[in-house]
Short mmCIF file of C-alpha atoms in Angstrom, two decimals:
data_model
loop_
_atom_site.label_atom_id
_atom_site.label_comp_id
_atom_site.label_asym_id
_atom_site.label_seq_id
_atom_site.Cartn_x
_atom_site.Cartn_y
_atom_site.Cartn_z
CA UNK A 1 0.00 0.00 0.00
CA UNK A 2 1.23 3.54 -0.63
CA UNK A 3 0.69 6.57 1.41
CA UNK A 4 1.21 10.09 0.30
CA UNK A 5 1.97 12.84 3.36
CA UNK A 6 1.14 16.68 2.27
CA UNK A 7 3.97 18.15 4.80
CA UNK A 8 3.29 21.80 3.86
CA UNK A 9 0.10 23.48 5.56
CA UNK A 10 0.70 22.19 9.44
CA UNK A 11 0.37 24.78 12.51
CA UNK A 12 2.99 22.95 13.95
CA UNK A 13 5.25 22.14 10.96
CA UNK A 14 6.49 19.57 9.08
CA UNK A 15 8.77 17.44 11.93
CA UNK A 16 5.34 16.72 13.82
CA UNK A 17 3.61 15.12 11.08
CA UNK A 18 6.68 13.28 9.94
CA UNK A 19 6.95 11.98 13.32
CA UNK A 20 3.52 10.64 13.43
CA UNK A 21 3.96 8.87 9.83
CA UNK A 22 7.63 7.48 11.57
CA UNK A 23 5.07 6.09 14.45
CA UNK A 24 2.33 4.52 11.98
CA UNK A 25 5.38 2.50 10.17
CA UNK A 26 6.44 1.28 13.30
CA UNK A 27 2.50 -0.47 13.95
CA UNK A 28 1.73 -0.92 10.01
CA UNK A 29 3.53 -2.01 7.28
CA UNK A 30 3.15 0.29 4.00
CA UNK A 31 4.74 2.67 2.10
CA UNK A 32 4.81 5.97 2.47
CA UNK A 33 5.55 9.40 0.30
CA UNK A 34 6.59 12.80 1.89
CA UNK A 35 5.83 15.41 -0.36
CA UNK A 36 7.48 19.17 0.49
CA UNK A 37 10.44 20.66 1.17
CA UNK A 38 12.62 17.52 0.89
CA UNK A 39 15.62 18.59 2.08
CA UNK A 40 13.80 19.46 5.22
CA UNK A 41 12.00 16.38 5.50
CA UNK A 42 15.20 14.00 4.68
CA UNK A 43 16.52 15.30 7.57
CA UNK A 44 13.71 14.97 9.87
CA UNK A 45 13.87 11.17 8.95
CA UNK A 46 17.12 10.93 9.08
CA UNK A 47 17.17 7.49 7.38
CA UNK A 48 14.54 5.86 9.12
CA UNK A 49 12.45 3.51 7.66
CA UNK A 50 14.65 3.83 3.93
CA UNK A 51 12.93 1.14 2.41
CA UNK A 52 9.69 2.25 3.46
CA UNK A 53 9.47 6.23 2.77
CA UNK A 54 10.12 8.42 -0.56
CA UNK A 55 10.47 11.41 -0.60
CA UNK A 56 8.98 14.45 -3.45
CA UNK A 57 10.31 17.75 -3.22
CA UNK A 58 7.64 20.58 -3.46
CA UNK A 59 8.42 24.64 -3.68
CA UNK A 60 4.82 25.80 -3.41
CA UNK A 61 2.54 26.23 -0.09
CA UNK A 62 -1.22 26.55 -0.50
CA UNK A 63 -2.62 28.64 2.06
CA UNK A 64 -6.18 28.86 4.13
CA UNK A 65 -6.73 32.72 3.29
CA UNK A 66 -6.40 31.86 -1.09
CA UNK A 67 -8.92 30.95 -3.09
CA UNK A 68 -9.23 27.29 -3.41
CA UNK A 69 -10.08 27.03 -7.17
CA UNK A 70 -7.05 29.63 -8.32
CA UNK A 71 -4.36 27.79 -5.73
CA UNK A 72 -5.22 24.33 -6.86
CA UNK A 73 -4.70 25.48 -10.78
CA UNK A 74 -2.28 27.69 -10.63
CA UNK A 75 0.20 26.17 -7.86
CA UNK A 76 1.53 23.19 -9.54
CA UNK A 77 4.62 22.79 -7.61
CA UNK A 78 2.73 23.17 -4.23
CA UNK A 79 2.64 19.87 -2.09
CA UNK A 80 -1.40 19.53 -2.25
CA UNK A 81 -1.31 19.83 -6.12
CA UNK A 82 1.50 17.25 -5.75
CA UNK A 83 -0.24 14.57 -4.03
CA UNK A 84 -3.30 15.35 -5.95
CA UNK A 85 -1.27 14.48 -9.28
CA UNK A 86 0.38 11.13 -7.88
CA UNK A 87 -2.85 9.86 -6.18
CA UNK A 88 -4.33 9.75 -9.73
CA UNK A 89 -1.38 7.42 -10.62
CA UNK A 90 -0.43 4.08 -8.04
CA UNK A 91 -0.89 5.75 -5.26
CA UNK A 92 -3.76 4.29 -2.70
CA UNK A 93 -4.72 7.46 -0.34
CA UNK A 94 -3.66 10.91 0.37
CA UNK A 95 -3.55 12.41 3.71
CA UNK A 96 -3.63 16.70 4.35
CA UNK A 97 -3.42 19.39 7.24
CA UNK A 98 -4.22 22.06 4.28
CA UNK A 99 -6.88 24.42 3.67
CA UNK A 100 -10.49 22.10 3.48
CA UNK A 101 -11.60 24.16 0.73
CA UNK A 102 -8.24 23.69 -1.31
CA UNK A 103 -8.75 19.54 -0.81
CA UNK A 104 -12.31 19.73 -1.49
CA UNK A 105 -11.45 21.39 -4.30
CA UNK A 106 -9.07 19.37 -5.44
CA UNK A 107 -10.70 15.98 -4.88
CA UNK A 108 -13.38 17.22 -7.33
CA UNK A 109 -11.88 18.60 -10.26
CA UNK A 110 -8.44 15.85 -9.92
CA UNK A 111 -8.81 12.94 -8.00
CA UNK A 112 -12.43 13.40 -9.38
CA UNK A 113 -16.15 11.98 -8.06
CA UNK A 114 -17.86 8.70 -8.13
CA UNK A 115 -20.68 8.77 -10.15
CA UNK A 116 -23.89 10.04 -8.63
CA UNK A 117 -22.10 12.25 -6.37
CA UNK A 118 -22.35 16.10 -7.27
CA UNK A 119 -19.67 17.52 -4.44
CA UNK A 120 -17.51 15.20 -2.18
CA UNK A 121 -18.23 15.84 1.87
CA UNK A 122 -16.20 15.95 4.76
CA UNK A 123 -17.32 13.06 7.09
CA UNK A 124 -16.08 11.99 10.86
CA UNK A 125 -17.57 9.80 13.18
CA UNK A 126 -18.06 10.54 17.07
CA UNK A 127 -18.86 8.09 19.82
CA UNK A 128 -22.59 8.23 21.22
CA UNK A 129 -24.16 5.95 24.11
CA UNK A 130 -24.87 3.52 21.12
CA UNK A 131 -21.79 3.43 19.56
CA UNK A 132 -20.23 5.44 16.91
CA UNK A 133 -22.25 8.15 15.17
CA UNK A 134 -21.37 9.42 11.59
CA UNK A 135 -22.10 13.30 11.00
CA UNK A 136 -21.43 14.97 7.56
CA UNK A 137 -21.11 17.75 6.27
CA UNK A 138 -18.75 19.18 8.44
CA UNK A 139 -16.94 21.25 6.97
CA UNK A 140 -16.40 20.80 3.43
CA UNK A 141 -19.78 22.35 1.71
CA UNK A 142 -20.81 25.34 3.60
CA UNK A 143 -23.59 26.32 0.93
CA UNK A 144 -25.91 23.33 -0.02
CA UNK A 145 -28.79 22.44 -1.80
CA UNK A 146 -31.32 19.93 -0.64
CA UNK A 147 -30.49 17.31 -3.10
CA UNK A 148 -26.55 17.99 -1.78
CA UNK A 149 -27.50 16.73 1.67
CA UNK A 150 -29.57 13.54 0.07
CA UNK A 151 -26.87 12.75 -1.73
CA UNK A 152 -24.87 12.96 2.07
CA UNK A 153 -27.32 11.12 3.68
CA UNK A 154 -27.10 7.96 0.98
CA UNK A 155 -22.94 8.00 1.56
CA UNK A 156 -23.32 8.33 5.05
CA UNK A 157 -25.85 5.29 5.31
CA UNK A 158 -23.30 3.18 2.97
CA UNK A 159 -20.83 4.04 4.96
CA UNK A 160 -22.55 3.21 8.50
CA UNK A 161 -23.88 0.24 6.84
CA UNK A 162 -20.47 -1.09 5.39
CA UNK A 163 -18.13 -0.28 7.45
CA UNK A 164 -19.95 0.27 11.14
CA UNK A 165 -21.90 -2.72 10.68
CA UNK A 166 -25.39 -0.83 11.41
CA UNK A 167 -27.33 -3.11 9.15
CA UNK A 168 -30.43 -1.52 10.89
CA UNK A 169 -29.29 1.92 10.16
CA UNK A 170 -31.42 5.38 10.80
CA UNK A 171 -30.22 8.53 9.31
CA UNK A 172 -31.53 12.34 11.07
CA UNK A 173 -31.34 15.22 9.42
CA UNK A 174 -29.59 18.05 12.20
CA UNK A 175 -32.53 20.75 12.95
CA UNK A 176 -33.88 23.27 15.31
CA UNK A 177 -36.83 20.87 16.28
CA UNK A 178 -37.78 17.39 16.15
CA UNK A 179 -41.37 18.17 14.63
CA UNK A 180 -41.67 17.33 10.53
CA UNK A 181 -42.56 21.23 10.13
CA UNK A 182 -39.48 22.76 11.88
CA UNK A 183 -36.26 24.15 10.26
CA UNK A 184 -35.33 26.59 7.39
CA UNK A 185 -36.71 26.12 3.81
CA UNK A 186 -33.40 24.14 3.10
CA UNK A 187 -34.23 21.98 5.95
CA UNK A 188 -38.19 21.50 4.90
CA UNK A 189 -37.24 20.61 1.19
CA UNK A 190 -34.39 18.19 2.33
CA UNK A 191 -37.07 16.38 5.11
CA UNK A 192 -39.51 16.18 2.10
CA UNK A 193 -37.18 14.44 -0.14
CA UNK A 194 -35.59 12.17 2.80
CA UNK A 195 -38.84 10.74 3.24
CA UNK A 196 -38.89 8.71 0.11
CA UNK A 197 -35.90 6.33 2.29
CA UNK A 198 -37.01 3.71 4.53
CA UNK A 199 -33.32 4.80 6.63
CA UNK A 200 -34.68 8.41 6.98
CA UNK A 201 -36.03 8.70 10.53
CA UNK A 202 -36.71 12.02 10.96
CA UNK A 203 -35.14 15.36 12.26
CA UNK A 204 -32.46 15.09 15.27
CA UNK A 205 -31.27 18.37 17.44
CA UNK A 206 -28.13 18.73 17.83
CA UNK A 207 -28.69 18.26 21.97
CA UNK A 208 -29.30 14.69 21.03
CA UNK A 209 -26.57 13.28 18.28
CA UNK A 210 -24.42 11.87 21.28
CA UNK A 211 -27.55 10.00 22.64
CA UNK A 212 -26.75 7.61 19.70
CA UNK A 213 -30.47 7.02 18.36
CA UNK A 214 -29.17 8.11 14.88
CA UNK A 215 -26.38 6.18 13.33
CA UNK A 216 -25.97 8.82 10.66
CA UNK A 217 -26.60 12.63 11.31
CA UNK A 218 -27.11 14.88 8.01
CA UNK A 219 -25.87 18.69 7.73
CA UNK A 220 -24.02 21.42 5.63
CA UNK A 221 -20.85 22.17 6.15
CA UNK A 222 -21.38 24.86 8.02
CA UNK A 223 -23.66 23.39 10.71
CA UNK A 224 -21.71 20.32 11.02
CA UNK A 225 -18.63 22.36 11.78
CA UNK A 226 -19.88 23.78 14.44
CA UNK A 227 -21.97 21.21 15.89
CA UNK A 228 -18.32 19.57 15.65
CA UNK A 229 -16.15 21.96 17.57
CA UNK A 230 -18.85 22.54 20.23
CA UNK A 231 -18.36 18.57 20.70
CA UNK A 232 -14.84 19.43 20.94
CA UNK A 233 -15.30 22.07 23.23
CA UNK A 234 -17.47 21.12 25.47
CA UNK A 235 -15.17 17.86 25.91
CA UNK A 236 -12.53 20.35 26.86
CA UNK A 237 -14.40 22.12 29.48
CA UNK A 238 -15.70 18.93 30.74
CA UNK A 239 -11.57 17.86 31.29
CA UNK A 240 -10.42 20.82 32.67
CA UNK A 241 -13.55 20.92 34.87
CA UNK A 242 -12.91 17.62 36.25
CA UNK A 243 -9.29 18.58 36.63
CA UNK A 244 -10.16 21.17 39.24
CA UNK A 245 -12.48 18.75 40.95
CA UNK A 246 -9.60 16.05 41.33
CA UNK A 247 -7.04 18.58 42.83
CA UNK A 248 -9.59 18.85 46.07
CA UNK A 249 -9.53 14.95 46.10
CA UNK A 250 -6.62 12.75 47.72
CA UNK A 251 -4.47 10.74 45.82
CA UNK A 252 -5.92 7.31 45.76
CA UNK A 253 -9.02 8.25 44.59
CA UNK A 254 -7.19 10.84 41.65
CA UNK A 255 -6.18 7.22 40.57
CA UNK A 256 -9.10 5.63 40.25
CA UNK A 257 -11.41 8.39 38.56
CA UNK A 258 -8.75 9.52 36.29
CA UNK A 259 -8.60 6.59 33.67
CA UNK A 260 -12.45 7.43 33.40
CA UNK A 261 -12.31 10.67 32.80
CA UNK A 262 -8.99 10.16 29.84
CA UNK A 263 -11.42 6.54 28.28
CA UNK A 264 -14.72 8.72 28.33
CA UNK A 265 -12.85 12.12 26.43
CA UNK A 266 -10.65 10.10 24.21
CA UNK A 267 -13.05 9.64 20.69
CA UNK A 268 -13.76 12.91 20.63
CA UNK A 269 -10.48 13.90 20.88
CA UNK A 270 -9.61 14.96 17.00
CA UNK A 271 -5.97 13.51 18.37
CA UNK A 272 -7.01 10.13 18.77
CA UNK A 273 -9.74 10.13 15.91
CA UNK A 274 -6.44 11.59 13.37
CA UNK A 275 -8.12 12.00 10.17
CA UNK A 276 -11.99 12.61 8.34
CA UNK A 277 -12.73 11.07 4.44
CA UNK A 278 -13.94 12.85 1.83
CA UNK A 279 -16.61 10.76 0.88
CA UNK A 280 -17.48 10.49 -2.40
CA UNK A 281 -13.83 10.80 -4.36
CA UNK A 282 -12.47 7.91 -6.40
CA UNK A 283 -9.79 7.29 -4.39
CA UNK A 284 -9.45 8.66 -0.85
CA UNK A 285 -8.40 12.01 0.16
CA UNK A 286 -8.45 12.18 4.08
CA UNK A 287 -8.41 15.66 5.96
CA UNK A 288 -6.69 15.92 9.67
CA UNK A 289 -7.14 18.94 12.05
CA UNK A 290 -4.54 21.73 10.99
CA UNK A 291 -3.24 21.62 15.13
CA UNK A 292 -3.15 17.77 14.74
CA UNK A 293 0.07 16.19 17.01
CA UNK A 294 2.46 13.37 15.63
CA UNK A 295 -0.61 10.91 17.82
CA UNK A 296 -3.55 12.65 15.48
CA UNK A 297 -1.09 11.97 12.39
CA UNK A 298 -0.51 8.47 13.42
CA UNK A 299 -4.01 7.64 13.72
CA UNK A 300 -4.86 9.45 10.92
CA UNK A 301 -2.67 7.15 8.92
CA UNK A 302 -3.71 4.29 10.30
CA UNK A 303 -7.43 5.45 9.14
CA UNK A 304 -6.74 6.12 6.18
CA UNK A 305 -4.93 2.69 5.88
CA UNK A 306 -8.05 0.92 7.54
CA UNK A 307 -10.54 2.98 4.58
CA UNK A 308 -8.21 1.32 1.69
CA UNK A 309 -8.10 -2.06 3.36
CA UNK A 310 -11.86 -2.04 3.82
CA UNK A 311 -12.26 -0.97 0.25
CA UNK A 312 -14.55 1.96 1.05
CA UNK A 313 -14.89 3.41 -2.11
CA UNK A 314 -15.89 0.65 -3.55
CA UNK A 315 -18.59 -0.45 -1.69
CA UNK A 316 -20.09 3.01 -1.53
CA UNK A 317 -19.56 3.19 -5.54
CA UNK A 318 -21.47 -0.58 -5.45
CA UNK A 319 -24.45 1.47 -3.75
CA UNK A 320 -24.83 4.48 -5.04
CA UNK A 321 -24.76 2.62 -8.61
CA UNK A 322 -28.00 0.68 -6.74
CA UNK A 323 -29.75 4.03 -5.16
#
C-alpha cells in the first residue's frame, strides 16, 4: 500500500507530522511518500524507515486565506497539487493538514467523483451511548442544496452500513426541532425528499446526536462544523472541569477516577480520531485537524490505511450505482 503525506500546511510544521507517519510504520507495514520541502524532510527522517518512505520535493505552499479554485490550478509545484497528481497514478490514499476548501477542491476537479455524487463531503464519526455516530457535512460544503444533503445522507448510510456494521441503520437530518414542520426552507425541502428512504427517521437536534439514536446525522458544512467543535469544546471544558475537581480529592481516589475521565474524552479527541474522508472521491483524500500532534497523524494514517483495506470506495460506488 502507498501513502502520500502533504507536509506543507501544518500549525505545527512539518517534523510533527513526519513523526507521526515514523510512528504509523512502526504499527503498520506500507509505504509511504513525503511530499514538500525535501531537504527538510530527509533530515527529519534521518534514514529511518529507507525502504519504506520516498520522498517528493515541493516549492509551493497553498494557504487557508487563497482561493481554493485559483491555488489548486495555478500552484503546480505546491505539495497539495502534488499529491493530488500522484494519487491519480499508483498511489492508494492521500492524507492533508491544508486548507479544506483547497482539498475539497481538489478531490473534485483531480482525484475526481464517483458517479452520482455532485460535491464530495467531509465526514467523521463521534462516539454516542450507542456506539459510533457518523455526521457529515462538516466542513467541506458550507452552501448546499437539498439534493446535496440527500446525496450525504445515501454516503453516510453506505458508509454506517459497510463499514460500522449498522445493518439496521437510521439517518436524522440536524434541525432546530424534532417536529416534521421545523427548520429553514433548506431543511423543509431536504425532510420532504428524505422521506422517500425507509433509513430516513426524521429530524435530530443537535442536543441529542451523542444520545446515539441516529447512526448517521445529516448537515451542511457549516452546521456540522460547528456542531463539531462545540463537541470538541465542550469535551474540553468537561476535562479541565474535572481537573479542578480532582485537585480537592486525595491521591488514591485521583487514581481511580482519572482513567475514566482520559477513556470517556478520548473519541472525541480529534488527536485520537487523526483523520476525516472525503466521501465520495475515487480514491481517498483524508483531511486531519490543521493543530493535529504526531498521535492525530498516526491515527490518521492508520485510518486512512483501515478505509483502503476495507475498500470503502468501492462499496459506496457498489451502492450508489443501486440508489
Amino acid at each position: 500500500m502507498k501513502i502520500l503525506l502533504d507536509t506543507l500546511g501544518s500549525d505545527k510544521g512539518a517534523s510533527e507530522l513526519i513523526e507521526g507517519a515514523i510512528m504509523a510504520l512502526e504499527r503498520k507495514d506500507f509505504n509511504l511518500t513525503i511530499v514538500g520541502n525535501e531537504e527538510e524532510n530527509r533530515n527529519i527522517v534521518n534514514k529511518r524507515f529507507e525502504d519504506k518512505i520516498d520522498f517528493v520535493n515541493a516549492t509551493e505552499t497553498i494557504e487557508n486565506n487563497e482561493s481554493p479554485t485559483k491555488a489548486i490550478r495555478s500552484k503546480k509545484d505546491s505539495s497539495m497539487r502534488k499529491c493530488f497528481d500522484l494519487l491519480n497514478e499508483d498511489y492508494d490514499g492521500f492524507l492533508s493538514t491544508g486548507s479544506t476548501g483547497a482539498l475539497l477542491t481538489g478531490a473534485t476537479l483531480i482525484t475526481k467523483r464517483l458517479d452520482n455524487v455532485s460535491r464530495p463531503c467531509l465526514m467523521v464519526t463521534v462516539p454516542s451511548l450507542k456506539g459510533d455516530v457518523v455526521v457529515l457535512d462538516v466542513g467541506a460544503n458550507v452552501d448546499v442544496t437539498s439534493e446535496l444533503l440527500e446525496q450525504f445522507a445515501k454516503m453516510g448510510y453506505v458508509y454506517s452500513k459497510n463499514i460500522l456494521g449498522k445493518e439496521d441503520c437510521k439517518v436524522g437530518l440536524l434541525n432546530i426541532g424534532v417536529e416534521e414542520h421545523k427548520g429553514d426552507s433548506l431543511r423543509l425541502e431536504t425532510y420532504k425528499n428524505l422521506s422517500k428512504y425507509p433509513y430516513f427517521k426524521g429530524n435530530v437536534e443537535a442536543r441529542d446526536v451523542l444520545k446515539g439514536d441516529f447512526d448517521v446525522v445529516v448537515t451542511d458544512g457549516f452546521s456540522g462544523n460547528i456542531l463539531l467543535k462545540t463537541i470538541e469544546g465542550s469535551v474540553e471544558f468537561i476535562k479541565t472541569l474535572a481537573k479542578s475537581k480532582l485537585s480537592k480529592l486525595d491521591e488514591k481516589s485521583q487514581q481511580s477516577i482519572i482513567p475514566m475521565i482520559k477513556s470517556m474524552s478520548t473519541g472525541i479527541d480529534y488527536n485520537s480520531v487523526g483523520s476525516a474522508p472525503f466521501l465520495g472521491t475515487k480514491k481517498p483524500v483524508f483531511k486531519a485537524h490543521g493543530s493535529s500532534n504526531r498521535d492525530a497523524i498516526m491515527s490518521g494514517i492508520l485510518t486512512l490505511i483501515k478505509f483502503v483495506e476495507e475498500d470503502v470506495t468501492d462499496k459506496l460506488k457498489k451502492e450508489l450505482a443501486n440508489e
